């Protein structure tokens, strides 16, 4: 399967811009709403964003470093790698979201969080948008990046972008479900 490089980057930029815009809407919510959790072992809105920030802390510098050191040459098409394609597609939200285990270091449950988490997520989305633009000048298949789970695995840059942005999308949908649950919880308490 080959994907048009410009179409892929446009799609990823569009998704990232939507994530950024959504995060900005969260800034007006109270910290109480943002720290609401449906159950003791579920994440709050801020914990979802903190989880994404922790991944961003690894992937954004990793992507930046590899784009900066790459020779300038773009290709009209990107062919996903087998492993990278699997990782990226596993992050895409599905009708019934399958739960996944997260690494202990990436699990923010029961952290004391405030709205600074939103500001950091917004900054990371702005950085991702810049990196996606810079990626137009490198070969998405030739440039490789490390992954957070192992120093031995390298993914094609195009797959890394897909993984990170689809992962963000997955948790943005989780946040929307948390907010819906919070709203329903408040309605049921008033009745």
mmCIF file of N, CA and C in Angstrom, residues 62-72 131-132 134-135 138 143 157 161:
data_model
loop_
_atom_site.group_PDB
_atom_site.id
_atom_site.type_symbol
_atom_site.label_atom_id
_atom_site.label_comp_id
_atom_site.label_asym_id
_atom_site.label_seq_id
_atom_site.Cartn_x
_atom_site.Cartn_y
_atom_site.Cartn_z
ATOM 1 N N UNK A 62 12.340 13.342 19.520
ATOM 2 C CA UNK A 62 12.850 12.258 18.668
ATOM 3 C C UNK A 62 12.581 12.571 17.195
ATOM 4 N N UNK A 63 11.381 12.991 16.885
ATOM 5 C CA UNK A 63 11.028 13.349 15.509
ATOM 6 C C UNK A 63 11.852 14.556 15.058
ATOM 7 N N UNK A 64 11.920 15.573 15.898
ATOM 8 C CA UNK A 64 12.660 16.797 15.569
ATOM 9 C C UNK A 64 14.126 16.492 15.270
ATOM 10 N N UNK A 65 14.740 15.694 16.120
ATOM 11 C CA UNK A 65 16.158 15.341 15.959
ATOM 12 C C UNK A 65 16.390 14.616 14.629
ATOM 13 N N UNK A 66 15.501 13.712 14.293
ATOM 14 C CA UNK A 66 15.689 12.925 13.072
ATOM 15 C C UNK A 66 15.362 13.711 11.807
ATOM 16 N N UNK A 67 14.408 14.612 11.877
ATOM 17 C CA UNK A 67 14.131 15.473 10.719
ATOM 18 C C UNK A 67 15.304 16.430 10.519
ATOM 19 N N UNK A 68 15.793 17.009 11.615
ATOM 20 C CA UNK A 68 16.892 17.984 11.537
ATOM 21 C C UNK A 68 18.161 17.394 10.945
ATOM 22 N N UNK A 69 18.411 16.119 11.242
ATOM 23 C CA UNK A 69 19.649 15.503 10.759
ATOM 24 C C UNK A 69 19.484 14.800 9.406
ATOM 25 N N UNK A 70 18.266 14.777 8.890
ATOM 26 C CA UNK A 70 18.015 14.080 7.613
ATOM 27 C C UNK A 70 18.409 14.950 6.436
ATOM 28 N N UNK A 71 18.815 14.271 5.351
ATOM 29 C CA UNK A 71 19.082 15.035 4.130
ATOM 30 C C UNK A 71 17.745 15.426 3.519
ATOM 31 N N UNK A 72 17.745 16.569 2.891
ATOM 32 C CA UNK A 72 16.518 17.099 2.303
ATOM 33 C C UNK A 72 16.226 16.388 0.989
ATOM 34 N N UNK A 131 6.478 20.316 12.802
ATOM 35 C CA UNK A 131 7.247 19.150 12.361
ATOM 36 C C UNK A 131 6.618 18.499 11.133
ATOM 37 N N UNK A 132 5.294 18.468 11.083
ATOM 38 C CA UNK A 132 4.619 17.919 9.902
ATOM 39 C C UNK A 132 4.939 18.759 8.670
ATOM 40 N N UNK A 134 7.758 20.561 8.281
ATOM 41 C CA UNK A 134 9.166 20.288 7.971
ATOM 42 C C UNK A 134 9.332 18.923 7.307
ATOM 43 N N UNK A 135 8.449 17.990 7.642
ATOM 44 C CA UNK A 135 8.532 16.635 7.087
ATOM 45 C C UNK A 135 8.271 16.600 5.583
ATOM 46 N N UNK A 138 11.598 15.923 3.697
ATOM 47 C CA UNK A 138 12.417 14.722 3.925
ATOM 48 C C UNK A 138 11.650 13.488 3.450
ATOM 49 N N UNK A 143 13.739 8.290 6.664
ATOM 50 C CA UNK A 143 14.046 8.795 8.006
ATOM 51 C C UNK A 143 13.402 7.862 9.022
ATOM 52 N N UNK A 157 9.517 7.445 9.678
ATOM 53 C CA UNK A 157 8.970 8.702 10.175
ATOM 54 C C UNK A 157 7.466 8.822 9.906
ATOM 55 N N UNK A 161 4.668 9.413 12.881
ATOM 56 C CA UNK A 161 3.660 10.478 12.890
ATOM 57 C C UNK A 161 2.256 9.885 13.017
#
